[in-house]
């Protein structure tokens, strides 16, 4: 059983939620939880959400218009309210601070959540593994963790890709993720790709075309 | 019943059919896999069935197409909570494929191009319960859905229906596959909600 302790508005349509979960066993960056909501008459719905921090139970939820669960989490659930959370789940799409190899993160929309957990885990570990993040959103206003990602951090290289509207003077015209957005440098990296299915499909194809080893490309699809 | 979430009513997209617990209906066809989509030309595709004694049986793409096929219409249930009803496939029943394979094995470990594996009791592949399929909804099976050939075992969670099917090892002892080693249930019956180990 989890209780909401803190929230932060991430964008106009997304909210970050921090929970207190007594007895939480800890988790790895990249794992997710199942959230289960139950109505007064017993009707229940559950969905998966990635943990967006390595050291506490924090989720970042994008409101899907028409959605059953996400609008409740972004708009209704209040501080102090209980929810059922199950996890952590998933032992594949994870980054371990000891891994040592350079990392390429590719995020689409709310797919940044588990990748942010990895960026934060790297910071906590205080080690020099080099990270590169290519983050695709429709507009600058859709960027999660905008302030945190704007702060310079040695060894972390962040590229924003805007598909609909770019800020004034932005060098890259709005459009879908392309090979050039993934940076240059040798393809000998561990890659983590996360976002909606279509985005993950095309990003993983771009990585393969650039010569990345398919065994080192891990993907998580949000549906 | 779980803890009531104050103010949650749910959407209850009711359907005439009963879904396994925790599942919701989807109309589109979500894609889930652990890595990039392998693209295997049919001329290079091959299926190998290896028995517990090491005996190998092989089928090429052409040989597979020459076997009698069936067109199962089945409901499918993914562990990530979506269910899709009345999906149409074409492929070869495992009863046909394994008819001449001499084995005393109780388990199967299925493997894919790209390295994925998943395990099942052999009896779950037989008696009209499983197919290897190469067409979906009247079309060639798309690579993101496992084309050219995937396994179809609709009575278990869909991670058992391995995409990009390449081999089946018949084993006398159970050996967990990719997700089963990562904390997912060994058997995966959606109606008993066997999602994770210990369910
Ligand atoms: C492993 C995993 C981790 C996830 N992590 C996160 C996360 O960190 N943050 C987050 O916001 N979401 C995440 N998701 C997605 C989340 O589980 C839900 O699918 C999403 O919140 C929508 O649920 P809903 O009940 O609001 O909408 P539903 O009632 O399920 O669907 C409403 C409508 O929106 C469509 N739809 C559903 N999901 C999406 C989507 N993702 N994009 C576009 N359309 C959609 C449906 O097809 C439907 O038409 C994750 C999914 C998985 C599998």
CSV table of C-alpha atoms and ligand atoms in Angstrom, one decimal:
chain,number,residue,atom,x,y,z
A,1,UNK,CA,0.0,0.0,0.0
A,2,UNK,CA,1.4,3.4,-1.0
A,3,UNK,CA,0.4,6.9,0.1
A,4,UNK,CA,0.9,10.0,-2.1
A,5,UNK,CA,3.3,12.4,-0.2
A,6,UNK,CA,4.3,14.9,-2.8
A,7,UNK,CA,3.5,16.0,-6.3
A,8,UNK,CA,5.0,18.3,-8.9
A,9,UNK,CA,3.4,19.5,-12.2
A,10,UNK,CA,5.8,18.4,-14.9
A,11,UNK,CA,4.0,19.9,-17.9
A,12,UNK,CA,0.5,21.1,-18.6
A,13,UNK,CA,-0.6,17.4,-18.9
A,14,UNK,CA,1.9,15.5,-16.8
A,15,UNK,CA,2.5,15.1,-13.1
A,16,UNK,CA,5.2,13.6,-11.0
A,17,UNK,CA,4.0,11.7,-7.9
A,18,UNK,CA,6.1,10.6,-5.0
A,19,UNK,CA,4.8,7.8,-2.7
A,20,UNK,CA,5.6,6.6,0.7
A,21,UNK,CA,5.6,2.8,0.6
A,22,UNK,CA,6.4,1.1,3.9
A,23,UNK,CA,8.6,-1.9,3.4
A,24,UNK,CA,9.6,-1.0,-0.1
A,25,UNK,CA,12.5,-3.3,-1.0
A,26,UNK,CA,14.3,-0.8,-3.3
A,27,UNK,CA,14.7,-1.0,-7.1
A,28,UNK,CA,17.0,-0.6,-10.0
A,29,UNK,CA,16.9,2.4,-12.4
A,30,UNK,CA,14.6,1.3,-15.3
A,31,UNK,CA,12.2,-0.9,-13.4
A,32,UNK,CA,8.4,-0.2,-13.2
A,33,UNK,CA,5.5,-0.7,-10.9
A,34,UNK,CA,1.9,-1.8,-11.4
A,35,UNK,CA,-0.6,0.7,-10.1
A,36,UNK,CA,-4.0,-0.7,-9.2
A,37,UNK,CA,-7.0,1.5,-8.7
A,38,UNK,CA,-10.2,0.1,-7.1
A,39,UNK,CA,-13.6,1.8,-7.2
A,40,UNK,CA,-16.0,1.8,-4.2
A,41,UNK,CA,-18.0,-1.1,-5.8
A,42,UNK,CA,-14.9,-3.3,-6.3
A,43,UNK,CA,-14.2,-2.5,-10.0
A,44,UNK,CA,-10.4,-2.4,-10.5
A,45,UNK,CA,-8.1,-1.2,-13.3
A,46,UNK,CA,-4.3,-1.5,-13.4
A,47,UNK,CA,-1.5,0.0,-15.5
A,48,UNK,CA,2.3,0.0,-15.5
A,49,UNK,CA,4.4,3.1,-14.7
A,50,UNK,CA,8.1,3.4,-14.7
A,51,UNK,CA,10.0,4.5,-11.6
A,52,UNK,CA,11.5,7.9,-12.5
A,53,UNK,CA,14.0,8.0,-9.6
A,54,UNK,CA,16.4,5.4,-8.3
A,55,UNK,CA,16.1,6.2,-4.6
A,56,UNK,CA,12.4,6.7,-4.0
A,57,UNK,CA,9.1,5.6,-5.4
A,58,UNK,CA,8.5,8.4,-7.9
A,59,UNK,CA,6.3,8.1,-11.0
A,60,UNK,CA,5.8,10.6,-13.8
A,61,UNK,CA,2.4,10.2,-15.5
A,62,UNK,CA,1.3,11.7,-18.8
A,63,UNK,CA,-2.4,12.3,-19.0
A,64,UNK,CA,-3.9,10.5,-21.9
A,65,UNK,CA,-7.2,12.2,-22.9
A,66,UNK,CA,-9.9,9.6,-22.5
A,67,UNK,CA,-7.7,7.4,-20.5
A,68,UNK,CA,-9.1,5.3,-17.6
A,69,UNK,CA,-6.2,5.5,-15.2
A,70,UNK,CA,-3.8,8.3,-16.1
A,71,UNK,CA,-6.3,11.2,-15.7
A,72,UNK,CA,-7.0,10.0,-12.2
A,73,UNK,CA,-3.3,10.0,-11.3
A,74,UNK,CA,-2.6,13.4,-12.8
A,75,UNK,CA,-5.8,15.2,-11.7
A,76,UNK,CA,-7.7,13.5,-8.9
A,77,UNK,CA,-5.3,11.6,-6.6
A,78,UNK,CA,-4.5,13.9,-3.7
A,79,UNK,CA,-1.7,14.0,-1.2
A,80,UNK,CA,-2.4,11.5,1.6
A,81,UNK,CA,-4.6,9.3,-0.6
A,82,UNK,CA,-3.8,5.6,-0.7
A,83,UNK,CA,-3.1,3.5,-3.9
A,84,UNK,CA,-2.1,0.0,-4.4
A,85,UNK,CA,1.4,-0.3,-5.9
A,86,UNK,CA,3.0,-3.6,-6.9
A,87,UNK,CA,6.6,-4.0,-7.7
A,88,UNK,CA,9.3,-3.3,-8.6
A,89,UNK,CA,8.9,-5.3,-11.8
A,90,UNK,CA,11.2,-5.9,-14.7
A,91,UNK,CA,14.8,-7.0,-14.6
A,92,UNK,CA,15.8,-6.4,-18.2
A,93,UNK,CA,15.4,-2.7,-19.0
A,94,UNK,CA,17.7,-1.7,-16.2
A,95,UNK,CA,21.0,0.2,-15.8
A,96,UNK,CA,23.4,-0.7,-13.1
A,97,UNK,CA,25.9,1.9,-11.9
A,98,UNK,CA,28.7,-0.6,-12.2
A,99,UNK,CA,28.1,-1.3,-15.9
A,100,UNK,CA,31.0,0.9,-16.9
A,101,UNK,CA,30.2,1.3,-20.6
A,102,UNK,CA,29.0,4.5,-22.3
A,103,UNK,CA,25.3,4.9,-22.5
A,104,UNK,CA,22.9,6.3,-25.1
A,105,UNK,CA,19.4,7.1,-24.0
A,106,UNK,CA,16.6,7.7,-26.5
A,107,UNK,CA,13.3,9.0,-25.1
A,108,UNK,CA,10.0,9.8,-26.7
A,109,UNK,CA,7.5,11.7,-24.5
A,110,UNK,CA,6.8,10.2,-21.2
A,111,UNK,CA,9.4,7.5,-22.1
A,112,UNK,CA,11.9,9.8,-20.4
A,113,UNK,CA,10.7,8.5,-17.0
A,114,UNK,CA,12.8,5.3,-16.7
A,115,UNK,CA,15.7,7.0,-18.5
A,116,UNK,CA,15.6,9.8,-15.9
A,117,UNK,CA,16.0,7.2,-13.2
A,118,UNK,CA,19.2,6.1,-14.9
A,119,UNK,CA,20.5,9.7,-15.2
A,120,UNK,CA,19.8,10.2,-11.6
A,121,UNK,CA,21.4,6.9,-10.6
A,122,UNK,CA,24.5,7.9,-12.5
A,123,UNK,CA,24.6,11.1,-10.6
A,124,UNK,CA,24.2,9.4,-7.2
A,125,UNK,CA,26.9,6.9,-8.1
A,126,UNK,CA,29.2,9.8,-8.7
A,127,UNK,CA,31.0,7.9,-11.4
A,128,UNK,CA,32.2,8.9,-14.8
A,129,UNK,CA,30.2,6.7,-17.2
A,130,UNK,CA,29.4,8.9,-20.1
A,131,UNK,CA,25.7,9.4,-20.9
A,132,UNK,CA,24.0,10.9,-23.9
A,133,UNK,CA,20.3,11.6,-24.0
A,134,UNK,CA,18.3,12.3,-27.1
A,135,UNK,CA,14.8,13.4,-26.0
A,136,UNK,CA,12.0,13.8,-28.4
A,137,UNK,CA,8.9,15.8,-27.5
A,138,UNK,CA,6.3,17.6,-29.5
A,139,UNK,CA,7.1,21.1,-28.2
A,140,UNK,CA,9.4,22.6,-25.6
A,141,UNK,CA,6.5,22.8,-23.2
A,142,UNK,CA,6.2,19.0,-23.2
A,143,UNK,CA,9.7,18.4,-21.7
A,144,UNK,CA,9.6,16.6,-18.4
A,145,UNK,CA,12.3,17.5,-15.7
A,146,UNK,CA,13.1,20.6,-17.8
A,147,UNK,CA,15.0,22.5,-15.1
A,148,UNK,CA,17.0,19.5,-14.0
A,149,UNK,CA,18.0,18.6,-17.6
A,150,UNK,CA,19.0,22.2,-18.3
A,151,UNK,CA,21.5,22.2,-15.5
A,152,UNK,CA,25.0,21.3,-16.9
A,153,UNK,CA,26.3,18.0,-15.7
A,154,UNK,CA,29.8,16.8,-16.6
A,155,UNK,CA,29.6,13.6,-18.8
A,156,UNK,CA,25.9,14.0,-19.6
A,157,UNK,CA,25.1,15.3,-23.0
A,158,UNK,CA,21.4,16.3,-23.7
A,159,UNK,CA,19.9,16.8,-27.1
A,160,UNK,CA,16.3,17.9,-27.5
A,161,UNK,CA,14.3,16.9,-30.6
A,162,UNK,CA,11.1,18.8,-31.2
A,163,UNK,CA,8.6,17.2,-33.6
A,164,UNK,CA,6.0,20.0,-33.9
A,165,UNK,CA,7.3,23.3,-32.5
A,166,UNK,CA,10.9,24.3,-31.7
A,167,UNK,CA,11.9,27.3,-29.7
A,168,UNK,CA,12.9,30.5,-31.7
A,169,UNK,CA,16.3,30.2,-33.2
A,170,UNK,CA,16.6,26.5,-32.5
A,171,UNK,CA,19.1,25.1,-35.1
A,172,UNK,CA,17.1,22.0,-36.0
A,173,UNK,CA,13.7,22.3,-37.7
A,174,UNK,CA,10.8,20.5,-36.1
A,175,UNK,CA,10.5,16.9,-37.3
A,176,UNK,CA,10.8,13.3,-36.3
A,177,UNK,CA,13.9,11.8,-34.8
A,178,UNK,CA,16.7,11.2,-37.3
A,179,UNK,CA,20.1,9.4,-37.3
A,180,UNK,CA,21.9,12.8,-36.9
A,181,UNK,CA,20.0,13.4,-33.6
A,182,UNK,CA,21.7,10.4,-32.0
A,183,UNK,CA,25.1,12.1,-32.1
A,184,UNK,CA,28.3,10.8,-33.6
A,185,UNK,CA,30.8,8.7,-31.8
A,186,UNK,CA,31.3,5.0,-32.1
A,187,UNK,CA,28.3,2.8,-31.7
A,188,UNK,CA,29.8,0.7,-28.9
A,189,UNK,CA,27.3,1.8,-26.2
A,190,UNK,CA,24.6,0.4,-24.2
A,191,UNK,CA,21.4,1.8,-25.6
A,192,UNK,CA,18.1,2.3,-23.8
A,193,UNK,CA,15.1,3.3,-25.9
A,194,UNK,CA,11.7,4.2,-24.4
A,195,UNK,CA,8.5,5.7,-25.5
A,196,UNK,CA,5.3,5.0,-27.5
A,197,UNK,CA,5.6,1.9,-29.8
A,198,UNK,CA,6.0,3.7,-33.1
A,199,UNK,CA,8.8,5.9,-31.7
A,200,UNK,CA,10.6,2.9,-30.2
A,201,UNK,CA,10.3,1.0,-33.5
A,202,UNK,CA,11.8,3.8,-35.6
A,203,UNK,CA,14.5,4.8,-33.0
A,204,UNK,CA,15.7,1.2,-32.7
A,205,UNK,CA,15.8,0.9,-36.5
A,206,UNK,CA,18.0,4.0,-36.6
A,207,UNK,CA,20.3,2.6,-34.0
A,208,UNK,CA,20.7,-0.7,-36.0
A,209,UNK,CA,21.4,1.3,-39.2
A,210,UNK,CA,24.1,3.2,-37.4
A,211,UNK,CA,25.8,-0.1,-36.5
A,212,UNK,CA,24.8,-0.6,-32.9
A,213,UNK,CA,24.8,-4.2,-31.7
A,214,UNK,CA,21.2,-5.4,-31.4
A,215,UNK,CA,22.1,-7.2,-28.2
A,216,UNK,CA,23.0,-3.9,-26.6
A,217,UNK,CA,19.8,-2.1,-27.6
A,218,UNK,CA,17.1,-2.4,-24.9
A,219,UNK,CA,13.7,-1.2,-25.5
A,220,UNK,CA,10.6,-0.4,-23.4
A,221,UNK,CA,7.3,0.3,-25.2
A,222,UNK,CA,4.6,2.2,-23.4
A,223,UNK,CA,1.8,1.0,-25.7
B,1,UNK,CA,-11.0,-6.3,-2.9
B,2,UNK,CA,-8.1,-3.8,-2.9
B,3,UNK,CA,-7.9,-0.5,-1.2
B,4,UNK,CA,-10.5,1.9,-2.5
B,5,UNK,CA,-9.1,4.8,-4.4
B,6,UNK,CA,-11.2,7.9,-3.3
B,7,UNK,CA,-12.9,9.4,-6.4
B,8,UNK,CA,-12.0,6.6,-8.8
B,9,UNK,CA,-14.9,5.3,-10.7
B,10,UNK,CA,-13.3,3.6,-13.7
B,11,UNK,CA,-14.4,3.7,-17.3
B,12,UNK,CA,-15.8,0.1,-17.5
B,13,UNK,CA,-15.7,-0.3,-21.2
B,14,UNK,CA,-18.1,-3.2,-20.9
B,15,UNK,CA,-17.9,-6.0,-23.4
B,16,UNK,CA,-20.1,-9.0,-23.9
B,17,UNK,CA,-17.2,-11.3,-23.3
B,18,UNK,CA,-15.5,-11.9,-20.0
B,19,UNK,CA,-11.9,-11.0,-19.9
B,20,UNK,CA,-9.2,-12.5,-17.7
B,21,UNK,CA,-8.7,-10.6,-14.4
B,22,UNK,CA,-6.9,-7.3,-14.7
B,23,UNK,CA,-7.2,-7.2,-18.5
B,24,UNK,CA,-8.7,-4.4,-20.6
B,25,UNK,CA,-9.8,-4.5,-24.2
B,26,UNK,CA,-7.8,-2.9,-27.0
B,27,UNK,CA,-8.7,-2.5,-30.6
B,28,UNK,CA,-5.2,-1.8,-32.0
B,29,UNK,CA,-2.3,-4.2,-31.8
B,30,UNK,CA,0.3,-3.1,-29.3
B,31,UNK,CA,3.9,-4.1,-29.9
B,32,UNK,CA,6.1,-5.3,-27.0
B,33,UNK,CA,9.6,-6.7,-27.2
B,34,UNK,CA,12.8,-6.5,-25.4
B,35,UNK,CA,15.0,-5.1,-28.2
B,36,UNK,CA,14.9,-4.0,-31.8
B,37,UNK,CA,12.9,-5.9,-34.4
B,38,UNK,CA,14.9,-8.5,-36.2
B,39,UNK,CA,14.3,-8.6,-40.0
B,40,UNK,CA,14.7,-12.1,-41.3
B,41,UNK,CA,14.4,-12.7,-45.0
B,42,UNK,CA,12.2,-15.8,-45.7
B,43,UNK,CA,14.9,-17.4,-47.8
B,44,UNK,CA,17.1,-17.4,-44.6
B,45,UNK,CA,14.4,-18.5,-42.2
B,46,UNK,CA,14.5,-22.0,-40.8
B,47,UNK,CA,12.9,-23.8,-37.9
B,48,UNK,CA,14.8,-26.5,-36.0
B,49,UNK,CA,13.1,-28.8,-33.5
B,50,UNK,CA,15.7,-30.6,-31.4
B,51,UNK,CA,14.6,-33.6,-29.2
B,52,UNK,CA,16.1,-34.6,-25.9
B,53,UNK,CA,18.3,-37.1,-27.6
B,54,UNK,CA,19.8,-34.4,-29.8
B,55,UNK,CA,17.9,-35.4,-33.0
B,56,UNK,CA,17.2,-32.4,-35.2
B,57,UNK,CA,14.2,-31.8,-37.5
B,58,UNK,CA,14.3,-28.8,-39.9
B,59,UNK,CA,11.8,-26.9,-42.0
B,60,UNK,CA,12.6,-24.2,-44.5
B,61,UNK,CA,10.0,-21.5,-45.3
B,62,UNK,CA,8.9,-23.4,-48.4
B,63,UNK,CA,8.5,-26.6,-46.5
B,64,UNK,CA,6.5,-24.9,-43.9
B,65,UNK,CA,4.1,-23.4,-46.5
B,66,UNK,CA,3.7,-26.9,-48.0
B,67,UNK,CA,2.3,-28.3,-44.7
B,68,UNK,CA,-1.5,-28.2,-44.2
B,69,UNK,CA,-2.5,-24.9,-42.6
B,70,UNK,CA,-5.3,-23.8,-40.3
B,71,UNK,CA,-6.9,-20.4,-39.7
B,72,UNK,CA,-7.4,-20.1,-36.0
B,73,UNK,CA,-9.5,-17.1,-34.7
B,74,UNK,CA,-8.5,-16.6,-31.1
B,75,UNK,CA,-8.4,-14.1,-28.2
B,76,UNK,CA,-5.0,-13.0,-27.0
B,77,UNK,CA,-3.9,-11.7,-23.6
B,78,UNK,CA,-0.7,-9.7,-22.9
B,79,UNK,CA,0.7,-9.6,-19.4
B,80,UNK,CA,0.9,-5.8,-19.8
B,81,UNK,CA,-2.9,-5.9,-19.4
B,82,UNK,CA,-4.3,-5.6,-22.9
B,83,UNK,CA,-6.5,-8.3,-24.5
B,84,UNK,CA,-7.5,-8.4,-28.1
B,85,UNK,CA,-10.5,-10.5,-29.2
B,86,UNK,CA,-11.1,-12.5,-32.3
B,87,UNK,CA,-7.6,-12.2,-33.9
B,88,UNK,CA,-7.2,-14.0,-37.3
B,89,UNK,CA,-4.1,-16.0,-38.1
B,90,UNK,CA,-2.9,-18.6,-40.5
B,91,UNK,CA,-0.3,-21.2,-39.8
B,92,UNK,CA,0.5,-24.8,-39.0
B,93,UNK,CA,-0.7,-26.6,-36.0
B,94,UNK,CA,2.1,-27.9,-33.7
B,95,UNK,CA,0.3,-31.3,-33.9
B,96,UNK,CA,1.2,-31.4,-37.6
B,97,UNK,CA,4.7,-30.2,-37.1
B,98,UNK,CA,5.5,-32.6,-34.2
B,99,UNK,CA,3.6,-35.6,-35.6
B,100,UNK,CA,6.8,-37.4,-36.7
B,101,UNK,CA,9.0,-36.2,-33.9
B,102,UNK,CA,9.8,-39.0,-31.5
B,103,UNK,CA,10.1,-37.6,-28.0
B,104,UNK,CA,9.5,-38.4,-24.4
B,105,UNK,CA,10.1,-34.8,-23.3
B,106,UNK,CA,7.7,-32.9,-21.0
B,107,UNK,CA,9.0,-29.4,-21.7
B,108,UNK,CA,9.8,-27.1,-24.6
B,109,UNK,CA,12.2,-24.2,-24.7
B,110,UNK,CA,11.3,-22.0,-27.6
B,111,UNK,CA,14.0,-19.7,-29.1
B,112,UNK,CA,13.9,-16.7,-31.5
B,113,UNK,CA,16.0,-14.9,-34.0
B,114,UNK,CA,17.4,-12.1,-31.8
B,115,UNK,CA,18.0,-14.3,-28.8
B,116,UNK,CA,14.6,-14.4,-27.0
B,117,UNK,CA,13.6,-17.6,-25.3
B,118,UNK,CA,10.4,-18.8,-23.5
B,119,UNK,CA,9.5,-22.1,-21.9
B,120,UNK,CA,6.2,-24.2,-21.9
B,121,UNK,CA,5.1,-27.6,-20.9
B,122,UNK,CA,5.1,-29.6,-24.2
B,123,UNK,CA,1.5,-30.7,-23.6
B,124,UNK,CA,0.5,-27.0,-24.0
B,125,UNK,CA,1.8,-27.0,-27.5
B,126,UNK,CA,-0.3,-30.0,-28.5
B,127,UNK,CA,-4.0,-31.0,-28.9
B,128,UNK,CA,-5.0,-28.1,-31.1
B,129,UNK,CA,-3.7,-25.4,-28.6
B,130,UNK,CA,-0.8,-24.0,-30.5
B,131,UNK,CA,0.3,-23.0,-34.0
B,132,UNK,CA,3.2,-21.5,-35.8
B,133,UNK,CA,1.8,-18.7,-37.8
B,134,UNK,CA,2.9,-16.7,-40.8
B,135,UNK,CA,-0.2,-14.6,-41.6
B,136,UNK,CA,-2.2,-12.2,-39.5
B,137,UNK,CA,-5.5,-10.7,-40.5
B,138,UNK,CA,-5.1,-11.9,-44.1
B,139,UNK,CA,-1.7,-10.3,-44.5
B,140,UNK,CA,1.9,-11.5,-44.2
B,141,UNK,CA,2.9,-11.3,-40.6
B,142,UNK,CA,4.7,-8.0,-40.1
B,143,UNK,CA,8.2,-8.0,-38.6
B,144,UNK,CA,7.2,-6.1,-35.5
B,145,UNK,CA,4.6,-8.7,-34.7
B,146,UNK,CA,7.1,-11.5,-35.2
B,147,UNK,CA,7.2,-12.1,-38.9
B,148,UNK,CA,8.1,-14.1,-40.9
B,149,UNK,CA,7.0,-16.7,-38.3
B,150,UNK,CA,5.9,-16.6,-34.7
B,151,UNK,CA,4.4,-19.1,-32.2
B,152,UNK,CA,0.8,-18.7,-31.2
B,153,UNK,CA,-0.3,-20.1,-27.9
B,154,UNK,CA,-3.4,-18.1,-27.1
B,155,UNK,CA,-4.3,-19.8,-23.8
B,156,UNK,CA,-1.2,-18.4,-22.1
B,157,UNK,CA,0.0,-14.8,-21.7
B,158,UNK,CA,1.3,-13.6,-25.0
B,159,UNK,CA,5.0,-13.5,-24.0
B,160,UNK,CA,4.9,-17.3,-24.5
B,161,UNK,CA,4.0,-16.8,-28.2
B,162,UNK,CA,7.5,-16.1,-29.2
B,163,UNK,CA,8.1,-13.8,-32.2
B,164,UNK,CA,10.7,-14.6,-34.9
B,165,UNK,CA,10.5,-18.3,-34.1
B,166,UNK,CA,13.7,-20.1,-34.8
B,167,UNK,CA,13.9,-23.3,-32.7
B,168,UNK,CA,12.1,-25.5,-30.2
B,169,UNK,CA,14.2,-27.6,-27.9
B,170,UNK,CA,12.3,-30.5,-26.3
B,171,UNK,CA,13.6,-31.1,-22.8
B,172,UNK,CA,13.0,-33.6,-20.0
B,173,UNK,CA,13.5,-30.8,-17.4
B,174,UNK,CA,11.9,-27.4,-17.4
B,175,UNK,CA,14.3,-24.5,-18.2
B,176,UNK,CA,13.1,-20.9,-17.7
B,177,UNK,CA,13.3,-18.5,-20.6
B,178,UNK,CA,14.0,-14.8,-20.9
B,179,UNK,CA,11.1,-13.2,-19.0
B,180,UNK,CA,10.7,-16.3,-16.7
B,181,UNK,CA,14.3,-15.7,-15.5
B,182,UNK,CA,13.5,-12.0,-15.0
B,183,UNK,CA,10.7,-12.6,-12.5
B,184,UNK,CA,7.7,-13.5,-14.7
B,185,UNK,CA,5.6,-16.5,-13.9
B,186,UNK,CA,6.8,-19.9,-15.2
B,187,UNK,CA,3.5,-20.9,-16.7
B,188,UNK,CA,1.5,-17.7,-17.3
B,189,UNK,CA,-2.2,-18.6,-17.3
B,190,UNK,CA,-4.1,-15.3,-17.8
B,191,UNK,CA,-7.3,-16.7,-16.2
B,192,UNK,CA,-5.4,-17.4,-13.0
B,193,UNK,CA,-3.5,-14.1,-13.4
B,194,UNK,CA,-0.1,-15.7,-13.2
B,195,UNK,CA,1.9,-12.6,-14.1
B,196,UNK,CA,4.9,-12.8,-11.8
B,197,UNK,CA,6.7,-15.5,-9.9
B,198,UNK,CA,4.7,-16.4,-6.8
B,199,UNK,CA,1.3,-15.6,-8.4
C,1,LIG,C1,6.4,-0.9,-18.8
C,1,LIG,C2,5.5,0.3,-18.9
C,1,LIG,C3,5.9,1.5,-18.3
C,1,LIG,C4,5.1,2.6,-18.4
C,1,LIG,N1,5.5,3.8,-17.8
C,1,LIG,C5,4.8,4.9,-18.0
C,1,LIG,C6,5.3,6.1,-17.4
C,1,LIG,O1,6.3,6.2,-16.7
C,1,LIG,N2,4.5,7.3,-17.6
C,1,LIG,C7,3.4,7.2,-18.3
C,1,LIG,O2,2.7,8.3,-18.4
C,1,LIG,N3,2.9,6.1,-18.9
C,1,LIG,C8,3.6,4.9,-18.7
C,1,LIG,N4,3.2,3.8,-19.3
C,1,LIG,C9,1.9,3.8,-20.0
C,1,LIG,C10,0.7,3.5,-19.0
C,1,LIG,O3,0.8,2.2,-18.5
C,1,LIG,C11,-0.7,3.6,-19.6
C,1,LIG,O4,-0.8,2.9,-20.7
C,1,LIG,C12,-1.1,5.1,-19.8
C,1,LIG,O5,-1.0,5.8,-18.7
C,1,LIG,C13,-2.5,5.1,-20.4
C,1,LIG,O6,-3.4,4.5,-19.5
C,1,LIG,P1,-4.9,5.1,-19.3
C,1,LIG,O7,-5.6,4.1,-18.4
C,1,LIG,O8,-4.9,6.5,-18.9
C,1,LIG,O9,-5.5,5.0,-20.8
C,1,LIG,P2,-6.4,3.8,-21.4
C,1,LIG,O10,-7.7,3.8,-20.8
C,1,LIG,O11,-5.6,2.6,-21.3
C,1,LIG,O12,-6.4,4.2,-22.9
C,1,LIG,C14,-7.0,5.4,-23.4
C,1,LIG,C15,-6.8,5.6,-24.9
C,1,LIG,O13,-5.5,6.0,-25.1
C,1,LIG,C16,-4.7,5.1,-25.9
C,1,LIG,N5,-3.5,5.0,-25.2
C,1,LIG,C17,-3.1,4.2,-24.1
C,1,LIG,N6,-1.9,4.4,-23.8
C,1,LIG,C18,-1.4,5.3,-24.6
C,1,LIG,C19,-0.1,5.9,-24.7
C,1,LIG,N7,0.9,5.6,-23.9
C,1,LIG,N8,0.1,6.8,-25.7
C,1,LIG,C20,-0.9,7.1,-26.6
C,1,LIG,N9,-2.1,6.6,-26.5
C,1,LIG,C21,-2.4,5.7,-25.5
C,1,LIG,C22,-5.5,3.8,-25.8
C,1,LIG,O14,-5.3,3.0,-27.0
C,1,LIG,C23,-6.9,4.3,-25.7
C,1,LIG,O15,-7.4,4.6,-26.9
C,1,LIG,C24,3.9,2.6,-19.2
C,1,LIG,C25,3.6,1.4,-19.8
C,1,LIG,C26,4.3,0.3,-19.7
C,1,LIG,C27,3.9,-1.0,-20.4
